[in-house]
Amino acid sequence: VAVKQKRYSEAKRSFEAAYNIAARCGDNEGAGRAILIMLEELGDILPSPEKTLLWKELERLLASTQQKALQTRMAEVKNKMG
């Protein structure tokens, strides 16, 4: 919602909070989804070095996912990143 209202800082904080909670609980897939959505929604405004760091963490977290939908979305984000 915050992204749609162009409240990017608030949106980023929300995605980071979701990532932190999931990571703290040992939910790698949940933490990965938070990063994936952040890259999908904020990728156009995040600095390149930050996107690269987020992508590396995303790959680590979702390396063993069997969910085709997540794999497809990751491929779309990677293609968009160049």
N, CA, C and O atoms as a Maestro MAE file, in Angstrom:
{
 s_m_m2io_version
 :::
 2.0.0
}

f_m_ct {
 s_m_title
 :::
 protein
 m_atom[328] {
  # First column is atom index #
  i_m_mmod_type
  r_m_x_coord
  r_m_y_coord
  r_m_z_coord
  i_m_residue_number
  s_m_chain_name
  s_m_pdb_residue_name
  s_m_pdb_atom_name
  i_m_atomic_number
  :::
  1 25 0.831 -1.196 0.000 1 A "VAL " " N  " 7
  2 3 0.000 0.000 0.000 1 A "VAL " " CA " 6
  3 2 0.870 1.253 0.000 1 A "VAL " " C  " 6
  4 15 0.611 2.191 -0.754 1 A "VAL " " O  " 8
  5 25 1.904 1.269 0.845 2 A "ALA " " N  " 7
  6 3 2.764 2.454 0.932 2 A "ALA " " CA " 6
  7 2 3.443 2.753 -0.403 2 A "ALA " " C  " 6
  8 15 3.611 3.917 -0.765 2 A "ALA " " O  " 8
  9 25 3.832 1.712 -1.132 3 A "VAL " " N  " 7
  10 3 4.477 1.922 -2.435 3 A "VAL " " CA " 6
  11 2 3.503 2.589 -3.391 3 A "VAL " " C  " 6
  12 15 3.863 3.528 -4.100 3 A "VAL " " O  " 8
  13 25 2.275 2.104 -3.407 4 A "LYS " " N  " 7
  14 3 1.270 2.651 -4.320 4 A "LYS " " CA " 6
  15 2 0.993 4.122 -4.007 4 A "LYS " " C  " 6
  16 15 0.599 4.887 -4.887 4 A "LYS " " O  " 8
  17 25 1.201 4.511 -2.747 5 A "GLN " " N  " 7
  18 3 0.998 5.901 -2.341 5 A "GLN " " CA " 6
  19 2 2.301 6.701 -2.396 5 A "GLN " " C  " 6
  20 15 2.380 7.825 -1.899 5 A "GLN " " O  " 8
  21 25 3.316 6.097 -3.011 6 A "LYS " " N  " 7
  22 3 4.632 6.728 -3.188 6 A "LYS " " CA " 6
  23 2 5.307 7.097 -1.859 6 A "LYS " " C  " 6
  24 15 6.067 8.062 -1.784 6 A "LYS " " O  " 8
  25 25 5.020 6.326 -0.833 7 A "ARG " " N  " 7
  26 3 5.672 6.496 0.468 7 A "ARG " " CA " 6
  27 2 6.780 5.432 0.550 7 A "ARG " " C  " 6
  28 15 6.686 4.459 1.298 7 A "ARG " " O  " 8
  29 25 7.822 5.659 -0.243 8 A "TYR " " N  " 7
  30 3 8.848 4.649 -0.448 8 A "TYR " " CA " 6
  31 2 9.657 4.340 0.806 8 A "TYR " " C  " 6
  32 15 9.985 3.179 1.052 8 A "TYR " " O  " 8
  33 25 9.981 5.341 1.595 9 A "SER " " N  " 7
  34 3 10.755 5.091 2.817 9 A "SER " " CA " 6
  35 2 9.967 4.220 3.784 9 A "SER " " C  " 6
  36 15 10.512 3.303 4.398 9 A "SER " " O  " 8
  37 25 8.698 4.516 3.910 10 A "GLU " " N  " 7
  38 3 7.838 3.717 4.785 10 A "GLU " " CA " 6
  39 2 7.712 2.289 4.257 10 A "GLU " " C  " 6
  40 15 7.759 1.327 5.023 10 A "GLU " " O  " 8
  41 25 7.553 2.167 2.957 11 A "ALA " " N  " 7
  42 3 7.443 0.843 2.345 11 A "ALA " " CA " 6
  43 2 8.716 0.038 2.590 11 A "ALA " " C  " 6
  44 15 8.656 -1.138 2.950 11 A "ALA " " O  " 8
  45 25 9.857 0.673 2.393 12 A "LYS " " N  " 7
  46 3 11.137 -0.019 2.594 12 A "LYS " " CA " 6
  47 2 11.274 -0.488 4.038 12 A "LYS " " C  " 6
  48 15 11.717 -1.609 4.288 12 A "LYS " " O  " 8
  49 25 10.901 0.355 4.978 13 A "ARG " " N  " 7
  50 3 10.954 -0.037 6.396 13 A "ARG " " CA " 6
  51 2 10.045 -1.232 6.667 13 A "ARG " " C  " 6
  52 15 10.403 -2.123 7.438 13 A "ARG " " O  " 8
  53 25 8.885 -1.253 6.044 14 A "SER " " N  " 7
  54 3 7.954 -2.371 6.237 14 A "SER " " CA " 6
  55 2 8.523 -3.670 5.686 14 A "SER " " C  " 6
  56 15 8.434 -4.712 6.335 14 A "SER " " O  " 8
  57 25 9.112 -3.613 4.486 15 A "PHE " " N  " 7
  58 3 9.727 -4.808 3.908 15 A "PHE " " CA " 6
  59 2 10.898 -5.285 4.771 15 A "PHE " " C  " 6
  60 15 11.061 -6.484 4.992 15 A "PHE " " O  " 8
  61 25 11.703 -4.352 5.252 16 A "GLU " " N  " 7
  62 3 12.833 -4.713 6.108 16 A "GLU " " CA " 6
  63 2 12.353 -5.343 7.406 16 A "GLU " " C  " 6
  64 15 12.953 -6.304 7.888 16 A "GLU " " O  " 8
  65 25 11.275 -4.812 7.977 17 A "ALA " " N  " 7
  66 3 10.720 -5.378 9.210 17 A "ALA " " CA " 6
  67 2 10.213 -6.800 8.962 17 A "ALA " " C  " 6
  68 15 10.443 -7.693 9.778 17 A "ALA " " O  " 8
  69 25 9.529 -7.011 7.842 18 A "ALA " " N  " 7
  70 3 9.039 -8.353 7.505 18 A "ALA " " CA " 6
  71 2 10.203 -9.318 7.342 18 A "ALA " " C  " 6
  72 15 10.154 -10.449 7.826 18 A "ALA " " O  " 8
  73 25 11.249 -8.867 6.659 19 A "TYR " " N  " 7
  74 3 12.449 -9.700 6.487 19 A "TYR " " CA " 6
  75 2 13.053 -10.056 7.848 19 A "TYR " " C  " 6
  76 15 13.356 -11.219 8.110 19 A "TYR " " O  " 8
  77 25 13.223 -9.057 8.704 20 A "ASN " " N  " 7
  78 3 13.847 -9.289 10.013 20 A "ASN " " CA " 6
  79 2 13.051 -10.256 10.871 20 A "ASN " " C  " 6
  80 15 13.629 -11.130 11.517 20 A "ASN " " O  " 8
  81 25 11.745 -10.114 10.887 21 A "ILE " " N  " 7
  82 3 10.906 -11.010 11.687 21 A "ILE " " CA " 6
  83 2 11.006 -12.438 11.159 21 A "ILE " " C  " 6
  84 15 11.196 -13.375 11.934 21 A "ILE " " O  " 8
  85 25 10.880 -12.605 9.855 22 A "ALA " " N  " 7
  86 3 10.960 -13.944 9.272 22 A "ALA " " CA " 6
  87 2 12.327 -14.568 9.514 22 A "ALA " " C  " 6
  88 15 12.424 -15.743 9.869 22 A "ALA " " O  " 8
  89 25 13.378 -13.785 9.322 23 A "ALA " " N  " 7
  90 3 14.740 -14.300 9.524 23 A "ALA " " CA " 6
  91 2 14.948 -14.709 10.981 23 A "ALA " " C  " 6
  92 15 15.547 -15.747 11.263 23 A "ALA " " O  " 8
  93 25 14.455 -13.893 11.896 24 A "ARG " " N  " 7
  94 3 14.597 -14.184 13.329 24 A "ARG " " CA " 6
  95 2 13.881 -15.481 13.691 24 A "ARG " " C  " 6
  96 15 14.316 -16.202 14.589 24 A "ARG " " O  " 8
  97 25 12.790 -15.777 12.998 25 A "CYS " " N  " 7
  98 3 12.013 -16.992 13.264 25 A "CYS " " CA " 6
  99 2 12.550 -18.200 12.505 25 A "CYS " " C  " 6
  100 15 12.027 -19.306 12.647 25 A "CYS " " O  " 8
  101 25 13.589 -17.996 11.703 26 A "GLY " " N  " 7
  102 3 14.152 -19.091 10.923 26 A "GLY " " CA " 6
  103 2 13.365 -19.416 9.663 26 A "GLY " " C  " 6
  104 15 13.539 -20.483 9.075 26 A "GLY " " O  " 8
  105 25 12.509 -18.507 9.253 27 A "ASP " " N  " 7
  106 3 11.689 -18.701 8.061 27 A "ASP " " CA " 6
  107 2 12.407 -18.109 6.850 27 A "ASP " " C  " 6
  108 15 12.141 -16.975 6.451 27 A "ASP " " O  " 8
  109 25 13.319 -18.889 6.273 28 A "ASN " " N  " 7
  110 3 14.095 -18.399 5.130 28 A "ASN " " CA " 6
  111 2 13.217 -18.036 3.944 28 A "ASN " " C  " 6
  112 15 13.465 -17.040 3.265 28 A "ASN " " O  " 8
  113 25 12.192 -18.843 3.694 29 A "GLU " " N  " 7
  114 3 11.340 -18.550 2.551 29 A "GLU " " CA " 6
  115 2 10.552 -17.256 2.779 29 A "GLU " " C  " 6
  116 15 10.393 -16.463 1.851 29 A "GLU " " O  " 8
  117 25 10.068 -17.040 3.980 30 A "GLY " " N  " 7
  118 3 9.356 -15.799 4.295 30 A "GLY " " CA " 6
  119 2 10.268 -14.592 4.184 30 A "GLY " " C  " 6
  120 15 9.873 -13.551 3.660 30 A "GLY " " O  " 8
  121 25 11.496 -14.736 4.681 31 A "ALA " " N  " 7
  122 3 12.469 -13.643 4.584 31 A "ALA " " CA " 6
  123 2 12.794 -13.368 3.117 31 A "ALA " " C  " 6
  124 15 12.915 -12.213 2.709 31 A "ALA " " O  " 8
  125 25 12.934 -14.431 2.331 32 A "GLY " " N  " 7
  126 3 13.206 -14.278 0.912 32 A "GLY " " CA " 6
  127 2 12.058 -13.602 0.181 32 A "GLY " " C  " 6
  128 15 12.277 -12.762 -0.692 32 A "GLY " " O  " 8
  129 25 10.829 -13.972 0.540 33 A "ARG " " N  " 7
  130 3 9.668 -13.327 -0.087 33 A "ARG " " CA " 6
  131 2 9.642 -11.836 0.207 33 A "ARG " " C  " 6
  132 15 9.297 -11.037 -0.664 33 A "ARG " " O  " 8
  133 25 10.006 -11.453 1.429 34 A "ALA " " N  " 7
  134 3 10.034 -10.022 1.776 34 A "ALA " " CA " 6
  135 2 11.035 -9.280 0.883 34 A "ALA " " C  " 6
  136 15 10.741 -8.193 0.385 34 A "ALA " " O  " 8
  137 25 12.207 -9.868 0.686 35 A "ILE " " N  " 7
  138 3 13.214 -9.242 -0.180 35 A "ILE " " CA " 6
  139 2 12.740 -9.235 -1.627 35 A "ILE " " C  " 6
  140 15 12.904 -8.240 -2.334 35 A "ILE " " O  " 8
  141 25 12.159 -10.333 -2.063 36 A "LEU " " N  " 7
  142 3 11.671 -10.414 -3.441 36 A "LEU " " CA " 6
  143 2 10.643 -9.322 -3.721 36 A "LEU " " C  " 6
  144 15 10.711 -8.646 -4.747 36 A "LEU " " O  " 8
  145 25 9.706 -9.158 -2.818 37 A "ILE " " N  " 7
  146 3 8.678 -8.129 -3.014 37 A "ILE " " CA " 6
  147 2 9.303 -6.738 -2.964 37 A "ILE " " C  " 6
  148 15 8.907 -5.850 -3.719 37 A "ILE " " O  " 8
  149 25 10.274 -6.548 -2.080 38 A "MET " " N  " 7
  150 3 10.951 -5.243 -2.021 38 A "MET " " CA " 6
  151 2 11.611 -4.931 -3.362 38 A "MET " " C  " 6
  152 15 11.506 -3.813 -3.865 38 A "MET " " O  " 8
  153 25 12.289 -5.918 -3.936 39 A "LEU " " N  " 7
  154 3 12.938 -5.710 -5.231 39 A "LEU " " CA " 6
  155 2 11.912 -5.482 -6.339 39 A "LEU " " C  " 6
  156 15 12.129 -4.664 -7.233 39 A "LEU " " O  " 8
  157 25 10.792 -6.206 -6.277 40 A "GLU " " N  " 7
  158 3 9.753 -6.014 -7.287 40 A "GLU " " CA " 6
  159 2 9.136 -4.621 -7.201 40 A "GLU " " C  " 6
  160 15 8.913 -3.966 -8.219 40 A "GLU " " O  " 8
  161 25 8.868 -4.183 -5.996 41 A "GLU " " N  " 7
  162 3 8.137 -2.930 -5.801 41 A "GLU " " CA " 6
  163 2 9.037 -1.691 -5.775 41 A "GLU " " C  " 6
  164 15 8.627 -0.619 -6.221 41 A "GLU " " O  " 8
  165 25 10.246 -1.831 -5.260 42 A "LEU " " N  " 7
  166 3 11.125 -0.673 -5.085 42 A "LEU " " CA " 6
  167 2 12.374 -0.726 -5.951 42 A "LEU " " C  " 6
  168 15 13.233 0.151 -5.854 42 A "LEU " " O  " 8
  169 25 12.484 -1.738 -6.793 43 A "GLY " " N  " 7
  170 3 13.690 -1.927 -7.597 43 A "GLY " " CA " 6
  171 2 14.084 -0.722 -8.428 43 A "GLY " " C  " 6
  172 15 15.270 -0.475 -8.644 43 A "GLY " " O  " 8
  173 25 13.103 0.027 -8.893 44 A "ASP " " N  " 7
  174 3 13.403 1.180 -9.738 44 A "ASP " " CA " 6
  175 2 14.021 2.340 -8.959 44 A "ASP " " C  " 6
  176 15 14.659 3.211 -9.550 44 A "ASP " " O  " 8
  177 25 13.837 2.359 -7.651 45 A "ILE " " N  " 7
  178 3 14.357 3.498 -6.883 45 A "ILE " " CA " 6
  179 2 15.508 3.133 -5.952 45 A "ILE " " C  " 6
  180 15 16.154 4.020 -5.395 45 A "ILE " " O  " 8
  181 25 15.770 1.848 -5.778 46 A "LEU " " N  " 7
  182 3 16.881 1.437 -4.918 46 A "LEU " " CA " 6
  183 2 18.205 1.636 -5.646 46 A "LEU " " C  " 6
  184 15 18.291 1.400 -6.851 46 A "LEU " " O  " 8
  185 25 19.233 2.067 -4.925 47 A "PRO " " N  " 7
  186 3 20.557 2.187 -5.553 47 A "PRO " " CA " 6
  187 2 21.081 0.813 -5.986 47 A "PRO " " C  " 6
  188 15 20.790 -0.204 -5.355 47 A "PRO " " O  " 8
  189 25 21.836 0.804 -7.042 48 A "SER " " N  " 7
  190 3 22.368 -0.439 -7.603 48 A "SER " " CA " 6
  191 2 23.123 -1.294 -6.589 48 A "SER " " C  " 6
  192 15 22.882 -2.500 -6.528 48 A "SER " " O  " 8
  193 25 24.029 -0.722 -5.788 49 A "PRO " " N  " 7
  194 3 24.743 -1.563 -4.814 49 A "PRO " " CA " 6
  195 2 23.798 -2.238 -3.814 49 A "PRO " " C  " 6
  196 15 24.024 -3.380 -3.414 49 A "PRO " " O  " 8
  197 25 22.757 -1.536 -3.419 50 A "GLU " " N  " 7
  198 3 21.795 -2.121 -2.481 50 A "GLU " " CA " 6
  199 2 21.019 -3.250 -3.148 50 A "GLU " " C  " 6
  200 15 20.785 -4.293 -2.536 50 A "GLU " " O  " 8
  201 25 20.623 -3.045 -4.397 51 A "LYS " " N  " 7
  202 3 19.917 -4.099 -5.122 51 A "LYS " " CA " 6
  203 2 20.789 -5.346 -5.245 51 A "LYS " " C  " 6
  204 15 20.298 -6.468 -5.117 51 A "LYS " " O  " 8
  205 25 22.072 -5.149 -5.493 52 A "THR " " N  " 7
  206 3 22.990 -6.279 -5.618 52 A "THR " " CA " 6
  207 2 23.078 -7.053 -4.307 52 A "THR " " C  " 6
  208 15 23.034 -8.284 -4.309 52 A "THR " " O  " 8
  209 25 23.201 -6.346 -3.199 53 A "LEU " " N  " 7
  210 3 23.251 -7.004 -1.884 53 A "LEU " " CA " 6
  211 2 21.951 -7.747 -1.594 53 A "LEU " " C  " 6
  212 15 21.971 -8.880 -1.113 53 A "LEU " " O  " 8
  213 25 20.830 -7.107 -1.886 54 A "LEU " " N  " 7
  214 3 19.538 -7.751 -1.664 54 A "LEU " " CA " 6
  215 2 19.396 -8.994 -2.532 54 A "LEU " " C  " 6
  216 15 18.889 -10.019 -2.077 54 A "LEU " " O  " 8
  217 25 19.844 -8.904 -3.778 55 A "TRP " " N  " 7
  218 3 19.757 -10.056 -4.678 55 A "TRP " " CA " 6
  219 2 20.573 -11.232 -4.149 55 A "TRP " " C  " 6
  220 15 20.106 -12.370 -4.183 55 A "TRP " " O  " 8
  221 25 21.781 -10.972 -3.664 56 A "LYS " " N  " 7
  222 3 22.618 -12.046 -3.128 56 A "LYS " " CA " 6
  223 2 21.951 -12.718 -1.931 56 A "LYS " " C  " 6
  224 15 21.986 -13.941 -1.796 56 A "LYS " " O  " 8
  225 25 21.347 -11.911 -1.067 57 A "GLU " " N  " 7
  226 3 20.643 -12.461 0.092 57 A "GLU " " CA " 6
  227 2 19.419 -13.259 -0.364 57 A "GLU " " C  " 6
  228 15 19.126 -14.320 0.188 57 A "GLU " " O  " 8
  229 25 18.717 -12.754 -1.359 58 A "LEU " " N  " 7
  230 3 17.559 -13.455 -1.901 58 A "LEU " " CA " 6
  231 2 17.958 -14.818 -2.451 58 A "LEU " " C  " 6
  232 15 17.292 -15.819 -2.186 58 A "LEU " " O  " 8
  233 25 19.033 -14.856 -3.209 59 A "GLU " " N  " 7
  234 3 19.512 -16.130 -3.756 59 A "GLU " " CA " 6
  235 2 19.856 -17.112 -2.641 59 A "GLU " " C  " 6
  236 15 19.548 -18.300 -2.735 59 A "GLU " " O  " 8
  237 25 20.492 -16.615 -1.593 60 A "ARG " " N  " 7
  238 3 20.859 -17.478 -0.463 60 A "ARG " " CA " 6
  239 2 19.609 -18.037 0.208 60 A "ARG " " C  " 6
  240 15 19.528 -19.230 0.502 60 A "ARG " " O  " 8
  241 25 18.640 -17.163 0.445 61 A "LEU " " N  " 7
  242 3 17.446 -17.571 1.182 61 A "LEU " " CA " 6
  243 2 16.553 -18.514 0.387 61 A "LEU " " C  " 6
  244 15 15.954 -19.428 0.954 61 A "LEU " " O  " 8
  245 25 16.462 -18.302 -0.910 62 A "LEU " " N  " 7
  246 3 15.533 -19.100 -1.721 62 A "LEU " " CA " 6
  247 2 16.243 -20.104 -2.623 62 A "LEU " " C  " 6
  248 15 15.660 -20.598 -3.589 62 A "LEU " " O  " 8
  249 25 17.501 -20.404 -2.309 63 A "ALA " " N  " 7
  250 3 18.279 -21.335 -3.149 63 A "ALA " " CA " 6
  251 2 17.611 -22.695 -3.268 63 A "ALA " " C  " 6
  252 15 17.720 -23.341 -4.310 63 A "ALA " " O  " 8
  253 25 16.931 -23.138 -2.238 64 A "SER " " N  " 7
  254 3 16.357 -24.487 -2.270 64 A "SER " " CA " 6
  255 2 14.837 -24.495 -2.402 64 A "SER " " C  " 6
  256 15 14.200 -25.528 -2.196 64 A "SER " " O  " 8
  257 25 14.260 -23.361 -2.739 65 A "THR " " N  " 7
  258 3 12.796 -23.347 -2.868 65 A "THR " " CA " 6
  259 2 12.350 -24.222 -4.032 65 A "THR " " C  " 6
  260 15 12.997 -24.276 -5.078 65 A "THR " " O  " 8
  261 25 11.248 -24.894 -3.827 66 A "GLN " " N  " 7
  262 3 10.660 -25.724 -4.868 66 A "GLN " " CA " 6
  263 2 9.451 -25.043 -5.507 66 A "GLN " " C  " 6
  264 15 8.825 -25.588 -6.416 66 A "GLN " " O  " 8
  265 25 9.137 -23.850 -5.022 67 A "GLN " " N  " 7
  266 3 7.961 -23.137 -5.523 67 A "GLN " " CA " 6
  267 2 8.272 -22.479 -6.867 67 A "GLN " " C  " 6
  268 15 9.059 -21.536 -6.953 67 A "GLN " " O  " 8
  269 25 7.639 -22.996 -7.893 68 A "LYS " " N  " 7
  270 3 7.859 -22.481 -9.253 68 A "LYS " " CA " 6
  271 2 7.499 -21.002 -9.365 68 A "LYS " " C  " 6
  272 15 8.160 -20.258 -10.089 68 A "LYS " " O  " 8
  273 25 6.458 -20.570 -8.655 69 A "ALA " " N  " 7
  274 3 6.044 -19.169 -8.728 69 A "ALA " " CA " 6
  275 2 7.146 -18.257 -8.204 69 A "ALA " " C  " 6
  276 15 7.402 -17.205 -8.789 69 A "ALA " " O  " 8
  277 25 7.798 -18.642 -7.116 70 A "LEU " " N  " 7
  278 3 8.906 -17.837 -6.582 70 A "LEU " " CA " 6
  279 2 10.087 -17.844 -7.537 70 A "LEU " " C  " 6
  280 15 10.723 -16.811 -7.749 70 A "LEU " " O  " 8
  281 25 10.383 -19.000 -8.112 71 A "GLN " " N  " 7
  282 3 11.485 -19.092 -9.065 71 A "GLN " " CA " 6
  283 2 11.237 -18.204 -10.279 71 A "GLN " " C  " 6
  284 15 12.151 -17.541 -10.769 71 A "GLN " " O  " 8
  285 25 10.007 -18.194 -10.757 72 A "THR " " N  " 7
  286 3 9.643 -17.364 -11.908 72 A "THR " " CA " 6
  287 2 9.781 -15.888 -11.569 72 A "THR " " C  " 6
  288 15 10.326 -15.112 -12.354 72 A "THR " " O  " 8
  289 25 9.288 -15.506 -10.402 73 A "ARG " " N  " 7
  290 3 9.381 -14.099 -9.987 73 A "ARG " " CA " 6
  291 2 10.832 -13.679 -9.804 73 A "ARG " " C  " 6
  292 15 11.202 -12.556 -10.148 73 A "ARG " " O  " 8
  293 25 11.662 -14.578 -9.263 74 A "MET " " N  " 7
  294 3 13.084 -14.261 -9.119 74 A "MET " " CA " 6
  295 2 13.725 -14.031 -10.479 74 A "MET " " C  " 6
  296 15 14.510 -13.098 -10.650 74 A "MET " " O  " 8
  297 25 13.393 -14.874 -11.441 75 A "ALA " " N  " 7
  298 3 13.954 -14.726 -12.793 75 A "ALA " " CA " 6
  299 2 13.521 -13.394 -13.406 75 A "ALA " " C  " 6
  300 15 14.312 -12.734 -14.080 75 A "ALA " " O  " 8
  301 25 12.277 -13.002 -13.177 76 A "GLU " " N  " 7
  302 3 11.788 -11.721 -13.693 76 A "GLU " " CA " 6
  303 2 12.532 -10.556 -13.068 76 A "GLU " " C  " 6
  304 15 12.887 -9.601 -13.761 76 A "GLU " " O  " 8
  305 25 12.773 -10.624 -11.761 77 A "VAL " " N  " 7
  306 3 13.520 -9.556 -11.082 77 A "VAL " " CA " 6
  307 2 14.949 -9.500 -11.606 77 A "VAL " " C  " 6
  308 15 15.478 -8.421 -11.871 77 A "VAL " " O  " 8
  309 25 15.573 -10.672 -11.754 78 A "LYS " " N  " 7
  310 3 16.959 -10.705 -12.253 78 A "LYS " " CA " 6
  311 2 17.046 -10.104 -13.642 78 A "LYS " " C  " 6
  312 15 17.970 -9.343 -13.929 78 A "LYS " " O  " 8
  313 25 16.098 -10.434 -14.509 79 A "ASN " " N  " 7
  314 3 16.090 -9.884 -15.871 79 A "ASN " " CA " 6
  315 2 15.917 -8.355 -15.829 79 A "ASN " " C  " 6
  316 15 16.546 -7.632 -16.601 79 A "ASN " " O  " 8
  317 25 15.085 -7.891 -14.948 80 A "LYS " " N  " 7
  318 3 14.851 -6.446 -14.842 80 A "LYS " " CA " 6
  319 2 16.096 -5.713 -14.309 80 A "LYS " " C  " 6
  320 15 16.366 -4.570 -14.678 80 A "LYS " " O  " 8
  321 25 16.846 -6.404 -13.429 81 A "MET " " N  " 7
  322 3 18.053 -5.803 -12.872 81 A "MET " " CA " 6
  323 2 19.162 -5.725 -13.920 81 A "MET " " C  " 6
  324 15 20.069 -4.900 -13.808 81 A "MET " " O  " 8
  325 25 19.087 -6.579 -14.932 82 A "GLY " " N  " 7
  326 3 20.085 -6.544 -16.000 82 A "GLY " " CA " 6
  327 2 21.181 -7.458 -15.841 82 A "GLY " " C  " 6
  328 15 22.074 -7.504 -16.688 82 A "GLY " " O  " 8
  :::
 }
 m_bond[327] {
  # First column is bond index #
  i_m_from
  i_m_to
  i_m_order
  :::
  1 1 2 1
  2 2 3 1
  3 3 4 2
  4 3 5 1
  5 5 6 1
  6 6 7 1
  7 7 8 2
  8 7 9 1
  9 9 10 1
  10 10 11 1
  11 11 12 2
  12 11 13 1
  13 13 14 1
  14 14 15 1
  15 15 16 2
  16 15 17 1
  17 17 18 1
  18 18 19 1
  19 19 20 2
  20 19 21 1
  21 21 22 1
  22 22 23 1
  23 23 24 2
  24 23 25 1
  25 25 26 1
  26 26 27 1
  27 27 28 2
  28 27 29 1
  29 29 30 1
  30 30 31 1
  31 31 32 2
  32 31 33 1
  33 33 34 1
  34 34 35 1
  35 35 36 2
  36 35 37 1
  37 37 38 1
  38 38 39 1
  39 39 40 2
  40 39 41 1
  41 41 42 1
  42 42 43 1
  43 43 44 2
  44 43 45 1
  45 45 46 1
  46 46 47 1
  47 47 48 2
  48 47 49 1
  49 49 50 1
  50 50 51 1
  51 51 52 2
  52 51 53 1
  53 53 54 1
  54 54 55 1
  55 55 56 2
  56 55 57 1
  57 57 58 1
  58 58 59 1
  59 59 60 2
  60 59 61 1
  61 61 62 1
  62 62 63 1
  63 63 64 2
  64 63 65 1
  65 65 66 1
  66 66 67 1
  67 67 68 2
  68 67 69 1
  69 69 70 1
  70 70 71 1
  71 71 72 2
  72 71 73 1
  73 73 74 1
  74 74 75 1
  75 75 76 2
  76 75 77 1
  77 77 78 1
  78 78 79 1
  79 79 80 2
  80 79 81 1
  81 81 82 1
  82 82 83 1
  83 83 84 2
  84 83 85 1
  85 85 86 1
  86 86 87 1
  87 87 88 2
  88 87 89 1
  89 89 90 1
  90 90 91 1
  91 91 92 2
  92 91 93 1
  93 93 94 1
  94 94 95 1
  95 95 96 2
  96 95 97 1
  97 97 98 1
  98 98 99 1
  99 99 100 2
  100 99 101 1
  101 101 102 1
  102 102 103 1
  103 103 104 2
  104 103 105 1
  105 105 106 1
  106 106 107 1
  107 107 108 2
  108 107 109 1
  109 109 110 1
  110 110 111 1
  111 111 112 2
  112 111 113 1
  113 113 114 1
  114 114 115 1
  115 115 116 2
  116 115 117 1
  117 117 118 1
  118 118 119 1
  119 119 120 2
  120 119 121 1
  121 121 122 1
  122 122 123 1
  123 123 124 2
  124 123 125 1
  125 125 126 1
  126 126 127 1
  127 127 128 2
  128 127 129 1
  129 129 130 1
  130 130 131 1
  131 131 132 2
  132 131 133 1
  133 133 134 1
  134 134 135 1
  135 135 136 2
  136 135 137 1
  137 137 138 1
  138 138 139 1
  139 139 140 2
  140 139 141 1
  141 141 142 1
  142 142 143 1
  143 143 144 2
  144 143 145 1
  145 145 146 1
  146 146 147 1
  147 147 148 2
  148 147 149 1
  149 149 150 1
  150 150 151 1
  151 151 152 2
  152 151 153 1
  153 153 154 1
  154 154 155 1
  155 155 156 2
  156 155 157 1
  157 157 158 1
  158 158 159 1
  159 159 160 2
  160 159 161 1
  161 161 162 1
  162 162 163 1
  163 163 164 2
  164 163 165 1
  165 165 166 1
  166 166 167 1
  167 167 168 2
  168 167 169 1
  169 169 170 1
  170 170 171 1
  171 171 172 2
  172 171 173 1
  173 173 174 1
  174 174 175 1
  175 175 176 2
  176 175 177 1
  177 177 178 1
  178 178 179 1
  179 179 180 2
  180 179 181 1
  181 181 182 1
  182 182 183 1
  183 183 184 2
  184 183 185 1
  185 185 186 1
  186 186 187 1
  187 187 188 2
  188 187 189 1
  189 189 190 1
  190 190 191 1
  191 191 192 2
  192 191 193 1
  193 193 194 1
  194 194 195 1
  195 195 196 2
  196 195 197 1
  197 197 198 1
  198 198 199 1
  199 199 200 2
  200 199 201 1
  201 201 202 1
  202 202 203 1
  203 203 204 2
  204 203 205 1
  205 205 206 1
  206 206 207 1
  207 207 208 2
  208 207 209 1
  209 209 210 1
  210 210 211 1
  211 211 212 2
  212 211 213 1
  213 213 214 1
  214 214 215 1
  215 215 216 2
  216 215 217 1
  217 217 218 1
  218 218 219 1
  219 219 220 2
  220 219 221 1
  221 221 222 1
  222 222 223 1
  223 223 224 2
  224 223 225 1
  225 225 226 1
  226 226 227 1
  227 227 228 2
  228 227 229 1
  229 229 230 1
  230 230 231 1
  231 231 232 2
  232 231 233 1
  233 233 234 1
  234 234 235 1
  235 235 236 2
  236 235 237 1
  237 237 238 1
  238 238 239 1
  239 239 240 2
  240 239 241 1
  241 241 242 1
  242 242 243 1
  243 243 244 2
  244 243 245 1
  245 245 246 1
  246 246 247 1
  247 247 248 2
  248 247 249 1
  249 249 250 1
  250 250 251 1
  251 251 252 2
  252 251 253 1
  253 253 254 1
  254 254 255 1
  255 255 256 2
  256 255 257 1
  257 257 258 1
  258 258 259 1
  259 259 260 2
  260 259 261 1
  261 261 262 1
  262 262 263 1
  263 263 264 2
  264 263 265 1
  265 265 266 1
  266 266 267 1
  267 267 268 2
  268 267 269 1
  269 269 270 1
  270 270 271 1
  271 271 272 2
  272 271 273 1
  273 273 274 1
  274 274 275 1
  275 275 276 2
  276 275 277 1
  277 277 278 1
  278 278 279 1
  279 279 280 2
  280 279 281 1
  281 281 282 1
  282 282 283 1
  283 283 284 2
  284 283 285 1
  285 285 286 1
  286 286 287 1
  287 287 288 2
  288 287 289 1
  289 289 290 1
  290 290 291 1
  291 291 292 2
  292 291 293 1
  293 293 294 1
  294 294 295 1
  295 295 296 2
  296 295 297 1
  297 297 298 1
  298 298 299 1
  299 299 300 2
  300 299 301 1
  301 301 302 1
  302 302 303 1
  303 303 304 2
  304 303 305 1
  305 305 306 1
  306 306 307 1
  307 307 308 2
  308 307 309 1
  309 309 310 1
  310 310 311 1
  311 311 312 2
  312 311 313 1
  313 313 314 1
  314 314 315 1
  315 315 316 2
  316 315 317 1
  317 317 318 1
  318 318 319 1
  319 319 320 2
  320 319 321 1
  321 321 322 1
  322 322 323 1
  323 323 324 2
  324 323 325 1
  325 325 326 1
  326 326 327 1
  327 327 328 2
  :::
 }
}
